[in-house]
Amino acid sequence: MSESQPPTGPSATGGGAPSPSPLLASDPPRIGDFWLDARVLATPAGVTFIGHDDADTPVLLILLSEGAAADAAARDRLSGEVNHLHAETVVARGGQGQDQGRLGHLFRSEDDDPRGPAQLPLAPWVALVNDGSPAAPAEALRILQAVDLSMTREIGSPSGPGYRLYWADRHDAGTSRTWPLPWPGRGDRAGWSSVGIAWLLIVMIAALGLLIAVLLFQNVPPSPPPPPVPTSASGSGGGSGSPSSGSPSSGSPSSGSGSPSSSGSQPQSPSPSDSGRPTNPTPTTPPTMQSPGASGSSGTATPTPTTNTKL
């Protein structure tokens, strides 16, 4: 076989540990149970990330590229390399075709996550122990080079055209699925200072709103009280306000009711029933608006005083 495409991005060819680089916009924030923090190296076969799980266990996560994940032979080569590793070196594995072999019990299924109608199979991945030594990135690079056959020895004398993998140009990160979504429940990237500043801003905004409300309503004049509701007992003269039983003769004075008192020498006028001829008949006053029977004043009538003819 002829030469293949060299690794792209940071690599371990310089003898030391490769320096991490920021994640790209096309990189997933999370793969399986591991959050991705930075890139370490990239080859046509895949990308190696620095990551951690919810228990802050540092790992090196190898994810096959889009082209390698679509090739069954490349998936088998990754599975074979992982099965030959020491059991304490591998933390977890996942993706298509990674649930078989000697370390198949470390497979973590994601079948319970929601899937779209045209969801592609998940790209194979493996999480290795990251002890911070240069040997860990070097082991990840060896696995990726075994997948893309860049370090495989040529058999016999090379002749004819060169050989190149058909998926070598499809070096984007393979298909992955993040569930649950990293927002808004994700809080592992925010420190105590960020959370404290956020809460302080919320308290300041609430206090400012309360102050504005107090300033707006502190100079509002009080509303006048409502007028009293009139009742039936508030008529003039303290009467009931309803007319008397209605006959015109009700305005005539009755005996012993409201005649003006004098010094005792003035006799009461005789009623028509005492004699056949009334001495001083009292003219009957027709009811008017001032009479007790036609007004809402007091029901007690005041009779017209009688003229004394003996004086």
PDB file of C-alpha atoms in Angstrom:
ATOM      1  CA  MET A   1       0.000   0.000   0.000  1.00  0.00           C
ATOM      2  CA  SER A   2       1.102   3.509  -0.702  1.00  0.00           C
ATOM      3  CA  GLU A   3       1.173   6.478   1.546  1.00  0.00           C
ATOM      4  CA  SER A   4      -2.101   7.683   2.951  1.00  0.00           C
ATOM      5  CA  GLN A   5      -3.262  11.083   4.138  1.00  0.00           C
ATOM      6  CA  PRO A   6      -1.303  12.263   7.201  1.00  0.00           C
ATOM      7  CA  PRO A   7      -3.074  13.199  10.425  1.00  0.00           C
ATOM      8  CA  THR A   8      -4.559  16.660  10.635  1.00  0.00           C
ATOM      9  CA  GLY A   9      -4.658  18.907  13.665  1.00  0.00           C
ATOM     10  CA  PRO A  10      -2.619  18.293  16.850  1.00  0.00           C
ATOM     11  CA  SER A  11      -0.709  15.035  16.867  1.00  0.00           C
ATOM     12  CA  ALA A  12       1.724  13.150  19.003  1.00  0.00           C
ATOM     13  CA  THR A  13       4.435  12.910  16.375  1.00  0.00           C
ATOM     14  CA  GLY A  14       6.557  15.518  18.079  1.00  0.00           C
ATOM     15  CA  GLY A  15       7.496  13.192  20.930  1.00  0.00           C
ATOM     16  CA  GLY A  16       5.580  15.084  23.633  1.00  0.00           C
ATOM     17  CA  ALA A  17       1.936  15.215  24.570  1.00  0.00           C
ATOM     18  CA  PRO A  18      -0.199  17.148  22.090  1.00  0.00           C
ATOM     19  CA  SER A  19      -1.617  20.417  23.280  1.00  0.00           C
ATOM     20  CA  PRO A  20      -5.410  20.594  23.550  1.00  0.00           C
ATOM     21  CA  SER A  21      -7.340  22.889  21.232  1.00  0.00           C
ATOM     22  CA  PRO A  22     -10.875  24.327  21.561  1.00  0.00           C
ATOM     23  CA  LEU A  23     -13.880  22.429  20.320  1.00  0.00           C
ATOM     24  CA  LEU A  24     -15.187  23.252  16.875  1.00  0.00           C
ATOM     25  CA  ALA A  25     -18.726  24.302  16.114  1.00  0.00           C
ATOM     26  CA  SER A  26     -19.356  20.923  14.481  1.00  0.00           C
ATOM     27  CA  ASP A  27     -18.193  18.977  17.536  1.00  0.00           C
ATOM     28  CA  PRO A  28     -20.897  17.600  19.845  1.00  0.00           C
ATOM     29  CA  PRO A  29     -20.927  18.893  23.433  1.00  0.00           C
ATOM     30  CA  ARG A  30     -21.540  15.442  24.824  1.00  0.00           C
ATOM     31  CA  ILE A  31     -21.108  11.829  23.718  1.00  0.00           C
ATOM     32  CA  GLY A  32     -22.823   9.159  25.747  1.00  0.00           C
ATOM     33  CA  ASP A  33     -22.279   9.989  29.422  1.00  0.00           C
ATOM     34  CA  PHE A  34     -19.185  12.131  28.814  1.00  0.00           C
ATOM     35  CA  TRP A  35     -18.922  15.892  28.393  1.00  0.00           C
ATOM     36  CA  LEU A  36     -16.288  17.030  25.896  1.00  0.00           C
ATOM     37  CA  ASP A  37     -13.813  19.692  27.026  1.00  0.00           C
ATOM     38  CA  ALA A  38     -11.218  20.038  24.221  1.00  0.00           C
ATOM     39  CA  ARG A  39      -9.696  18.400  21.166  1.00  0.00           C
ATOM     40  CA  VAL A  40      -6.431  16.543  21.451  1.00  0.00           C
ATOM     41  CA  LEU A  41      -5.738  15.182  17.974  1.00  0.00           C
ATOM     42  CA  ALA A  42      -7.544  14.474  14.699  1.00  0.00           C
ATOM     43  CA  THR A  43      -6.874  12.044  11.857  1.00  0.00           C
ATOM     44  CA  PRO A  44      -8.934  10.994   8.818  1.00  0.00           C
ATOM     45  CA  ALA A  45     -10.218   8.085  10.943  1.00  0.00           C
ATOM     46  CA  GLY A  46     -11.566  10.175  13.796  1.00  0.00           C
ATOM     47  CA  VAL A  47     -11.027  12.701  16.563  1.00  0.00           C
ATOM     48  CA  THR A  48      -9.772  12.325  20.123  1.00  0.00           C
ATOM     49  CA  PHE A  49     -11.298  14.554  22.806  1.00  0.00           C
ATOM     50  CA  ILE A  50     -10.559  15.306  26.424  1.00  0.00           C
ATOM     51  CA  GLY A  51     -13.724  14.728  28.436  1.00  0.00           C
ATOM     52  CA  HIS A  52     -15.208  13.858  31.802  1.00  0.00           C
ATOM     53  CA  ASP A  53     -18.359  12.245  33.158  1.00  0.00           C
ATOM     54  CA  ASP A  54     -20.733  13.413  35.871  1.00  0.00           C
ATOM     55  CA  ALA A  55     -18.343  12.035  38.509  1.00  0.00           C
ATOM     56  CA  ASP A  56     -15.461  14.147  37.043  1.00  0.00           C
ATOM     57  CA  THR A  57     -13.589  11.087  35.791  1.00  0.00           C
ATOM     58  CA  PRO A  58     -11.091  12.313  33.145  1.00  0.00           C
ATOM     59  CA  VAL A  59     -11.120  10.317  29.912  1.00  0.00           C
ATOM     60  CA  LEU A  60      -9.786  10.404  26.375  1.00  0.00           C
ATOM     61  CA  LEU A  61     -12.712   9.782  24.052  1.00  0.00           C
ATOM     62  CA  ILE A  62     -12.071   8.515  20.526  1.00  0.00           C
ATOM     63  CA  LEU A  63     -14.899   9.156  18.035  1.00  0.00           C
ATOM     64  CA  LEU A  64     -14.728   7.834  14.493  1.00  0.00           C
ATOM     65  CA  SER A  65     -15.187  10.291  11.665  1.00  0.00           C
ATOM     66  CA  GLU A  66     -18.192  10.376   9.377  1.00  0.00           C
ATOM     67  CA  GLY A  67     -16.445   8.401   6.641  1.00  0.00           C
ATOM     68  CA  ALA A  68     -14.935   5.761   8.945  1.00  0.00           C
ATOM     69  CA  ALA A  69     -18.228   5.264  10.786  1.00  0.00           C
ATOM     70  CA  ALA A  70     -19.937   4.447   7.469  1.00  0.00           C
ATOM     71  CA  ASP A  71     -17.358   1.748   6.624  1.00  0.00           C
ATOM     72  CA  ALA A  72     -18.039  -1.652   8.194  1.00  0.00           C
ATOM     73  CA  ALA A  73     -14.359  -2.650   7.883  1.00  0.00           C
ATOM     74  CA  ALA A  74     -13.267   0.492   9.775  1.00  0.00           C
ATOM     75  CA  ARG A  75     -15.780  -0.228  12.542  1.00  0.00           C
ATOM     76  CA  ASP A  76     -14.472  -3.781  12.864  1.00  0.00           C
ATOM     77  CA  ARG A  77     -10.887  -2.593  13.060  1.00  0.00           C
ATOM     78  CA  LEU A  78     -11.769  -0.233  15.911  1.00  0.00           C
ATOM     79  CA  SER A  79     -13.629  -2.990  17.740  1.00  0.00           C
ATOM     80  CA  GLY A  80     -10.640  -5.341  17.348  1.00  0.00           C
ATOM     81  CA  GLU A  81      -8.194  -2.757  18.692  1.00  0.00           C
ATOM     82  CA  VAL A  82     -10.412  -2.034  21.701  1.00  0.00           C
ATOM     83  CA  ASN A  83     -10.841  -5.745  22.509  1.00  0.00           C
ATOM     84  CA  HIS A  84      -7.049  -6.146  22.603  1.00  0.00           C
ATOM     85  CA  LEU A  85      -6.606  -3.408  25.209  1.00  0.00           C
ATOM     86  CA  HIS A  86      -6.276  -4.005  28.938  1.00  0.00           C
ATOM     87  CA  ALA A  87      -9.624  -4.076  30.738  1.00  0.00           C
ATOM     88  CA  GLU A  88      -8.565  -1.320  33.153  1.00  0.00           C
ATOM     89  CA  THR A  89      -7.647   0.964  30.270  1.00  0.00           C
ATOM     90  CA  VAL A  90     -11.132   1.112  28.755  1.00  0.00           C
ATOM     91  CA  VAL A  91     -13.806   3.043  30.686  1.00  0.00           C
ATOM     92  CA  ALA A  92     -16.739   2.646  28.274  1.00  0.00           C
ATOM     93  CA  ARG A  93     -17.559   2.158  24.626  1.00  0.00           C
ATOM     94  CA  GLY A  94     -20.586   2.783  22.447  1.00  0.00           C
ATOM     95  CA  GLY A  95     -21.927   3.303  18.966  1.00  0.00           C
ATOM     96  CA  GLN A  96     -22.618   0.975  16.103  1.00  0.00           C
ATOM     97  CA  GLY A  97     -20.928  -2.432  16.242  1.00  0.00           C
ATOM     98  CA  GLN A  98     -19.183  -1.945  19.601  1.00  0.00           C
ATOM     99  CA  ASP A  99     -21.258  -4.302  21.770  1.00  0.00           C
ATOM    100  CA  GLN A 100     -19.342  -7.483  20.922  1.00  0.00           C
ATOM    101  CA  GLY A 101     -15.987  -9.008  21.789  1.00  0.00           C
ATOM    102  CA  ARG A 102     -13.996  -9.430  24.955  1.00  0.00           C
ATOM    103  CA  LEU A 103     -14.868  -5.987  26.332  1.00  0.00           C
ATOM    104  CA  GLY A 104     -18.442  -5.955  25.059  1.00  0.00           C
ATOM    105  CA  HIS A 105     -19.726  -5.700  28.639  1.00  0.00           C
ATOM    106  CA  LEU A 106     -18.458  -2.103  28.737  1.00  0.00           C
ATOM    107  CA  PHE A 107     -20.886  -1.116  25.985  1.00  0.00           C
ATOM    108  CA  ARG A 108     -23.335   1.641  26.947  1.00  0.00           C
ATOM    109  CA  SER A 109     -26.514   1.587  24.944  1.00  0.00           C
ATOM    110  CA  GLU A 110     -28.353   4.765  23.962  1.00  0.00           C
ATOM    111  CA  ASP A 111     -31.462   3.128  22.535  1.00  0.00           C
ATOM    112  CA  ASP A 112     -33.690   4.732  25.159  1.00  0.00           C
ATOM    113  CA  ASP A 113     -32.868   8.239  23.870  1.00  0.00           C
ATOM    114  CA  PRO A 114     -35.386   9.852  21.499  1.00  0.00           C
ATOM    115  CA  ARG A 115     -34.616   9.437  17.821  1.00  0.00           C
ATOM    116  CA  GLY A 116     -35.749  11.281  14.728  1.00  0.00           C
ATOM    117  CA  PRO A 117     -37.522   9.635  11.804  1.00  0.00           C
ATOM    118  CA  ALA A 118     -34.320   9.561   9.692  1.00  0.00           C
ATOM    119  CA  GLN A 119     -31.758   9.192  12.468  1.00  0.00           C
ATOM    120  CA  LEU A 120     -28.464   7.677  11.294  1.00  0.00           C
ATOM    121  CA  PRO A 121     -26.695   5.009  13.359  1.00  0.00           C
ATOM    122  CA  LEU A 122     -24.403   6.365  16.037  1.00  0.00           C
ATOM    123  CA  ALA A 123     -20.713   6.558  15.233  1.00  0.00           C
ATOM    124  CA  PRO A 124     -18.491   4.138  17.221  1.00  0.00           C
ATOM    125  CA  TRP A 125     -16.605   5.624  20.160  1.00  0.00           C
ATOM    126  CA  VAL A 126     -14.460   4.462  23.047  1.00  0.00           C
ATOM    127  CA  ALA A 127     -13.469   6.221  26.280  1.00  0.00           C
ATOM    128  CA  LEU A 128      -9.975   5.492  27.622  1.00  0.00           C
ATOM    129  CA  VAL A 129      -8.459   6.333  30.994  1.00  0.00           C
ATOM    130  CA  ASN A 130      -6.679   9.703  30.922  1.00  0.00           C
ATOM    131  CA  ASP A 131      -3.882   9.733  33.480  1.00  0.00           C
ATOM    132  CA  GLY A 132      -2.337  12.950  32.113  1.00  0.00           C
ATOM    133  CA  SER A 133       0.767  11.234  30.778  1.00  0.00           C
ATOM    134  CA  PRO A 134       1.908  11.419  27.131  1.00  0.00           C
ATOM    135  CA  ALA A 135       1.240   7.677  26.800  1.00  0.00           C
ATOM    136  CA  ALA A 136      -2.543   8.155  26.776  1.00  0.00           C
ATOM    137  CA  PRO A 137      -2.692  10.409  23.663  1.00  0.00           C
ATOM    138  CA  ALA A 138      -0.096   8.217  21.990  1.00  0.00           C
ATOM    139  CA  GLU A 139      -2.302   5.159  22.522  1.00  0.00           C
ATOM    140  CA  ALA A 140      -5.303   7.028  21.078  1.00  0.00           C
ATOM    141  CA  LEU A 141      -3.270   8.004  18.030  1.00  0.00           C
ATOM    142  CA  ARG A 142      -2.160   4.384  17.533  1.00  0.00           C
ATOM    143  CA  ILE A 143      -5.783   3.205  17.547  1.00  0.00           C
ATOM    144  CA  LEU A 144      -6.846   5.807  14.980  1.00  0.00           C
ATOM    145  CA  GLN A 145      -3.899   4.970  12.728  1.00  0.00           C
ATOM    146  CA  ALA A 146      -4.860   1.308  12.912  1.00  0.00           C
ATOM    147  CA  VAL A 147      -8.343   2.203  11.721  1.00  0.00           C
ATOM    148  CA  ASP A 148      -7.225   4.241   8.703  1.00  0.00           C
ATOM    149  CA  LEU A 149      -4.345   1.819   7.916  1.00  0.00           C
ATOM    150  CA  SER A 150      -1.788   4.623   7.806  1.00  0.00           C
ATOM    151  CA  MET A 151       0.768   2.617   9.859  1.00  0.00           C
ATOM    152  CA  THR A 152       0.121  -0.775   8.247  1.00  0.00           C
ATOM    153  CA  ARG A 153       3.142  -2.288   6.531  1.00  0.00           C
ATOM    154  CA  GLU A 154       3.079  -2.853   2.853  1.00  0.00           C
ATOM    155  CA  ILE A 155       2.979  -6.453   1.696  1.00  0.00           C
ATOM    156  CA  GLY A 156       5.357  -7.175  -1.177  1.00  0.00           C
ATOM    157  CA  SER A 157       6.733  -4.681  -3.632  1.00  0.00           C
ATOM    158  CA  PRO A 158       4.487  -1.724  -4.367  1.00  0.00           C
ATOM    159  CA  SER A 159       3.401  -1.531  -7.985  1.00  0.00           C
ATOM    160  CA  GLY A 160       0.560   0.045  -9.817  1.00  0.00           C
ATOM    161  CA  PRO A 161      -1.523   2.990  -8.618  1.00  0.00           C
ATOM    162  CA  GLY A 162      -1.506   4.110  -5.037  1.00  0.00           C
ATOM    163  CA  TYR A 163      -4.178   3.083  -2.550  1.00  0.00           C
ATOM    164  CA  ARG A 164      -6.291   5.566  -0.663  1.00  0.00           C
ATOM    165  CA  LEU A 165      -9.364   5.016   1.477  1.00  0.00           C
ATOM    166  CA  TYR A 166     -12.502   6.240  -0.238  1.00  0.00           C
ATOM    167  CA  TRP A 167     -13.782   7.904   2.933  1.00  0.00           C
ATOM    168  CA  ALA A 168     -10.568   9.758   3.788  1.00  0.00           C
ATOM    169  CA  ASP A 169     -12.060  13.139   2.835  1.00  0.00           C
ATOM    170  CA  ARG A 170     -15.084  12.710   5.103  1.00  0.00           C
ATOM    171  CA  HIS A 171     -13.211  13.595   8.275  1.00  0.00           C
ATOM    172  CA  ASP A 172     -16.005  15.402  10.171  1.00  0.00           C
ATOM    173  CA  ALA A 173     -17.040  13.967  13.507  1.00  0.00           C
ATOM    174  CA  GLY A 174     -19.393  11.001  13.251  1.00  0.00           C
ATOM    175  CA  THR A 175     -23.062  10.991  14.170  1.00  0.00           C
ATOM    176  CA  SER A 176     -23.793  11.423  17.854  1.00  0.00           C
ATOM    177  CA  ARG A 177     -26.878  12.148  19.914  1.00  0.00           C
ATOM    178  CA  THR A 178     -27.020  14.345  22.996  1.00  0.00           C
ATOM    179  CA  TRP A 179     -29.760  13.564  25.492  1.00  0.00           C
ATOM    180  CA  PRO A 180     -30.839  15.153  27.730  1.00  0.00           C
ATOM    181  CA  LEU A 181     -30.154  18.459  26.035  1.00  0.00           C
ATOM    182  CA  PRO A 182     -27.283  20.476  27.520  1.00  0.00           C
ATOM    183  CA  TRP A 183     -29.498  23.548  28.102  1.00  0.00           C
ATOM    184  CA  PRO A 184     -30.866  24.654  30.539  1.00  0.00           C
ATOM    185  CA  GLY A 185     -30.037  21.827  32.942  1.00  0.00           C
ATOM    186  CA  ARG A 186     -26.306  21.820  32.263  1.00  0.00           C
ATOM    187  CA  GLY A 187     -24.394  23.558  35.009  1.00  0.00           C
ATOM    188  CA  ASP A 188     -20.991  21.868  35.029  1.00  0.00           C
ATOM    189  CA  ARG A 189     -19.289  24.667  33.086  1.00  0.00           C
ATOM    190  CA  ALA A 190     -20.498  27.455  35.409  1.00  0.00           C
ATOM    191  CA  GLY A 191     -18.539  28.185  38.587  1.00  0.00           C
ATOM    192  CA  TRP A 192     -19.774  29.621  41.878  1.00  0.00           C
ATOM    193  CA  SER A 193     -18.805  33.122  40.767  1.00  0.00           C
ATOM    194  CA  SER A 194     -21.004  32.928  37.653  1.00  0.00           C
ATOM    195  CA  VAL A 195     -23.980  31.611  39.616  1.00  0.00           C
ATOM    196  CA  GLY A 196     -23.524  34.260  42.329  1.00  0.00           C
ATOM    197  CA  ILE A 197     -23.299  37.110  39.813  1.00  0.00           C
ATOM    198  CA  ALA A 198     -26.419  35.845  38.046  1.00  0.00           C
ATOM    199  CA  TRP A 199     -28.409  35.760  41.297  1.00  0.00           C
ATOM    200  CA  LEU A 200     -27.091  39.204  42.267  1.00  0.00           C
ATOM    201  CA  LEU A 201     -28.310  40.642  38.966  1.00  0.00           C
ATOM    202  CA  ILE A 202     -31.734  39.084  39.494  1.00  0.00           C
ATOM    203  CA  VAL A 203     -32.014  40.591  42.994  1.00  0.00           C
ATOM    204  CA  MET A 204     -30.908  44.021  41.748  1.00  0.00           C
ATOM    205  CA  ILE A 205     -33.458  43.992  38.921  1.00  0.00           C
ATOM    206  CA  ALA A 206     -36.233  42.987  41.330  1.00  0.00           C
ATOM    207  CA  ALA A 207     -35.250  45.747  43.799  1.00  0.00           C
ATOM    208  CA  LEU A 208     -35.162  48.320  40.989  1.00  0.00           C
ATOM    209  CA  GLY A 209     -38.647  47.319  39.865  1.00  0.00           C
ATOM    210  CA  LEU A 210     -39.954  47.608  43.431  1.00  0.00           C
ATOM    211  CA  LEU A 211     -38.375  51.069  43.821  1.00  0.00           C
ATOM    212  CA  ILE A 212     -39.951  52.292  40.583  1.00  0.00           C
ATOM    213  CA  ALA A 213     -43.365  51.045  41.718  1.00  0.00           C
ATOM    214  CA  VAL A 214     -43.029  52.869  45.066  1.00  0.00           C
ATOM    215  CA  LEU A 215     -41.984  56.134  43.384  1.00  0.00           C
ATOM    216  CA  LEU A 216     -44.876  55.974  40.939  1.00  0.00           C
ATOM    217  CA  PHE A 217     -47.605  55.418  43.516  1.00  0.00           C
ATOM    218  CA  GLN A 218     -46.399  57.357  46.568  1.00  0.00           C
ATOM    219  CA  ASN A 219     -47.850  60.759  45.385  1.00  0.00           C
ATOM    220  CA  VAL A 220     -51.205  59.514  44.200  1.00  0.00           C
ATOM    221  CA  PRO A 221     -53.981  61.473  46.062  1.00  0.00           C
ATOM    222  CA  PRO A 222     -56.406  59.371  48.043  1.00  0.00           C
ATOM    223  CA  SER A 223     -59.729  58.777  46.369  1.00  0.00           C
ATOM    224  CA  PRO A 224     -62.774  60.540  47.980  1.00  0.00           C
ATOM    225  CA  PRO A 225     -65.175  58.364  49.917  1.00  0.00           C
ATOM    226  CA  PRO A 226     -68.373  57.386  48.121  1.00  0.00           C
ATOM    227  CA  PRO A 227     -71.530  59.463  48.875  1.00  0.00           C
ATOM    228  CA  PRO A 228     -73.895  58.059  51.490  1.00  0.00           C
ATOM    229  CA  VAL A 229     -76.715  55.932  50.190  1.00  0.00           C
ATOM    230  CA  PRO A 230     -80.137  57.607  50.902  1.00  0.00           C
ATOM    231  CA  THR A 231     -82.534  55.577  53.020  1.00  0.00           C
ATOM    232  CA  SER A 232     -86.310  55.756  53.649  1.00  0.00           C
ATOM    233  CA  ALA A 233     -85.803  57.275  57.109  1.00  0.00           C
ATOM    234  CA  SER A 234     -84.109  60.414  55.747  1.00  0.00           C
ATOM    235  CA  GLY A 235     -87.364  62.179  54.665  1.00  0.00           C
ATOM    236  CA  SER A 236     -88.253  65.725  55.819  1.00  0.00           C
ATOM    237  CA  GLY A 237     -89.948  66.079  59.186  1.00  0.00           C
ATOM    238  CA  GLY A 238     -88.966  62.647  60.373  1.00  0.00           C
ATOM    239  CA  GLY A 239     -92.028  61.040  58.765  1.00  0.00           C
ATOM    240  CA  SER A 240     -92.240  57.787  56.971  1.00  0.00           C
ATOM    241  CA  GLY A 241     -92.262  59.446  53.555  1.00  0.00           C
ATOM    242  CA  SER A 242     -95.264  57.531  52.328  1.00  0.00           C
ATOM    243  CA  PRO A 243     -98.704  59.177  52.023  1.00  0.00           C
ATOM    244  CA  SER A 244    -101.485  58.423  54.460  1.00  0.00           C
ATOM    245  CA  SER A 245    -104.395  56.233  53.665  1.00  0.00           C
ATOM    246  CA  GLY A 246    -105.782  58.510  51.270  1.00  0.00           C
ATOM    247  CA  SER A 247    -109.165  59.959  51.717  1.00  0.00           C
ATOM    248  CA  PRO A 248    -109.486  63.734  51.593  1.00  0.00           C
ATOM    249  CA  SER A 249    -111.122  63.790  54.996  1.00  0.00           C
ATOM    250  CA  SER A 250    -107.906  62.519  56.553  1.00  0.00           C
ATOM    251  CA  GLY A 251    -106.692  66.068  56.651  1.00  0.00           C
ATOM    252  CA  SER A 252    -109.451  67.081  59.125  1.00  0.00           C
ATOM    253  CA  PRO A 253    -108.322  67.347  62.710  1.00  0.00           C
ATOM    254  CA  SER A 254    -109.176  64.528  65.030  1.00  0.00           C
ATOM    255  CA  SER A 255    -110.111  64.947  68.628  1.00  0.00           C
ATOM    256  CA  GLY A 256    -107.242  65.487  70.958  1.00  0.00           C
ATOM    257  CA  SER A 257    -104.568  65.674  68.285  1.00  0.00           C
ATOM    258  CA  GLY A 258    -102.432  68.726  67.984  1.00  0.00           C
ATOM    259  CA  SER A 259    -104.880  71.636  68.808  1.00  0.00           C
ATOM    260  CA  PRO A 260    -103.066  74.737  69.944  1.00  0.00           C
ATOM    261  CA  SER A 261    -103.088  75.103  73.685  1.00  0.00           C
ATOM    262  CA  SER A 262    -104.075  78.382  75.364  1.00  0.00           C
ATOM    263  CA  SER A 263    -104.194  79.590  78.936  1.00  0.00           C
ATOM    264  CA  GLY A 264    -107.077  77.178  79.743  1.00  0.00           C
ATOM    265  CA  SER A 265    -109.910  79.617  79.091  1.00  0.00           C
ATOM    266  CA  GLN A 266    -110.370  78.729  75.487  1.00  0.00           C
ATOM    267  CA  PRO A 267    -112.841  75.893  75.071  1.00  0.00           C
ATOM    268  CA  GLN A 268    -112.576  73.301  72.451  1.00  0.00           C
ATOM    269  CA  SER A 269    -114.833  73.664  69.468  1.00  0.00           C
ATOM    270  CA  PRO A 270    -117.826  71.367  69.626  1.00  0.00           C
ATOM    271  CA  SER A 271    -117.974  68.596  67.153  1.00  0.00           C
ATOM    272  CA  PRO A 272    -120.929  68.353  64.779  1.00  0.00           C
ATOM    273  CA  SER A 273    -122.227  65.337  66.629  1.00  0.00           C
ATOM    274  CA  ASP A 274    -122.981  67.315  69.855  1.00  0.00           C
ATOM    275  CA  SER A 275    -125.837  69.368  68.394  1.00  0.00           C
ATOM    276  CA  GLY A 276    -127.773  69.686  65.289  1.00  0.00           C
ATOM    277  CA  ARG A 277    -126.217  73.080  64.470  1.00  0.00           C
ATOM    278  CA  PRO A 278    -122.485  73.499  64.700  1.00  0.00           C
ATOM    279  CA  THR A 279    -121.638  76.749  66.397  1.00  0.00           C
ATOM    280  CA  ASN A 280    -118.444  77.421  64.590  1.00  0.00           C
ATOM    281  CA  PRO A 281    -118.009  75.047  61.728  1.00  0.00           C
ATOM    282  CA  THR A 282    -114.467  74.533  60.606  1.00  0.00           C
ATOM    283  CA  PRO A 283    -114.150  74.781  56.852  1.00  0.00           C
ATOM    284  CA  THR A 284    -112.760  71.690  55.321  1.00  0.00           C
ATOM    285  CA  THR A 285    -109.553  72.428  53.522  1.00  0.00           C
ATOM    286  CA  PRO A 286    -109.086  70.474  50.373  1.00  0.00           C
ATOM    287  CA  PRO A 287    -105.896  68.462  50.266  1.00  0.00           C
ATOM    288  CA  THR A 288    -103.025  70.295  48.731  1.00  0.00           C
ATOM    289  CA  MET A 289     -99.337  69.626  48.328  1.00  0.00           C
ATOM    290  CA  GLN A 290     -98.959  70.922  51.903  1.00  0.00           C
ATOM    291  CA  SER A 291    -101.598  68.635  53.408  1.00  0.00           C
ATOM    292  CA  PRO A 292    -100.465  65.572  55.309  1.00  0.00           C
ATOM    293  CA  GLY A 293    -102.301  63.148  53.043  1.00  0.00           C
ATOM    294  CA  ALA A 294    -100.613  64.322  49.850  1.00  0.00           C
ATOM    295  CA  SER A 295     -97.042  64.915  50.975  1.00  0.00           C
ATOM    296  CA  GLY A 296     -94.268  62.848  52.313  1.00  0.00           C
ATOM    297  CA  SER A 297     -94.112  64.849  55.560  1.00  0.00           C
ATOM    298  CA  SER A 298     -95.313  63.781  58.980  1.00  0.00           C
ATOM    299  CA  GLY A 299     -98.599  61.827  59.123  1.00  0.00           C
ATOM    300  CA  THR A 300     -99.892  63.970  62.110  1.00  0.00           C
ATOM    301  CA  ALA A 301    -102.089  66.830  60.765  1.00  0.00           C
ATOM    302  CA  THR A 302    -102.092  70.321  62.321  1.00  0.00           C
ATOM    303  CA  PRO A 303    -105.718  71.607  62.377  1.00  0.00           C
ATOM    304  CA  THR A 304    -106.717  75.180  61.572  1.00  0.00           C
ATOM    305  CA  PRO A 305    -107.220  77.167  64.786  1.00  0.00           C
ATOM    306  CA  THR A 306    -110.909  78.018  65.577  1.00  0.00           C
ATOM    307  CA  THR A 307    -111.943  81.626  66.093  1.00  0.00           C
ATOM    308  CA  ASN A 308    -113.377  82.315  69.531  1.00  0.00           C
ATOM    309  CA  THR A 309    -116.560  84.407  69.143  1.00  0.00           C
ATOM    310  CA  LYS A 310    -117.044  85.039  72.856  1.00  0.00           C
ATOM    311  CA  LEU A 311    -114.021  87.279  73.086  1.00  0.00           C
TER     312      LEU A 311
END
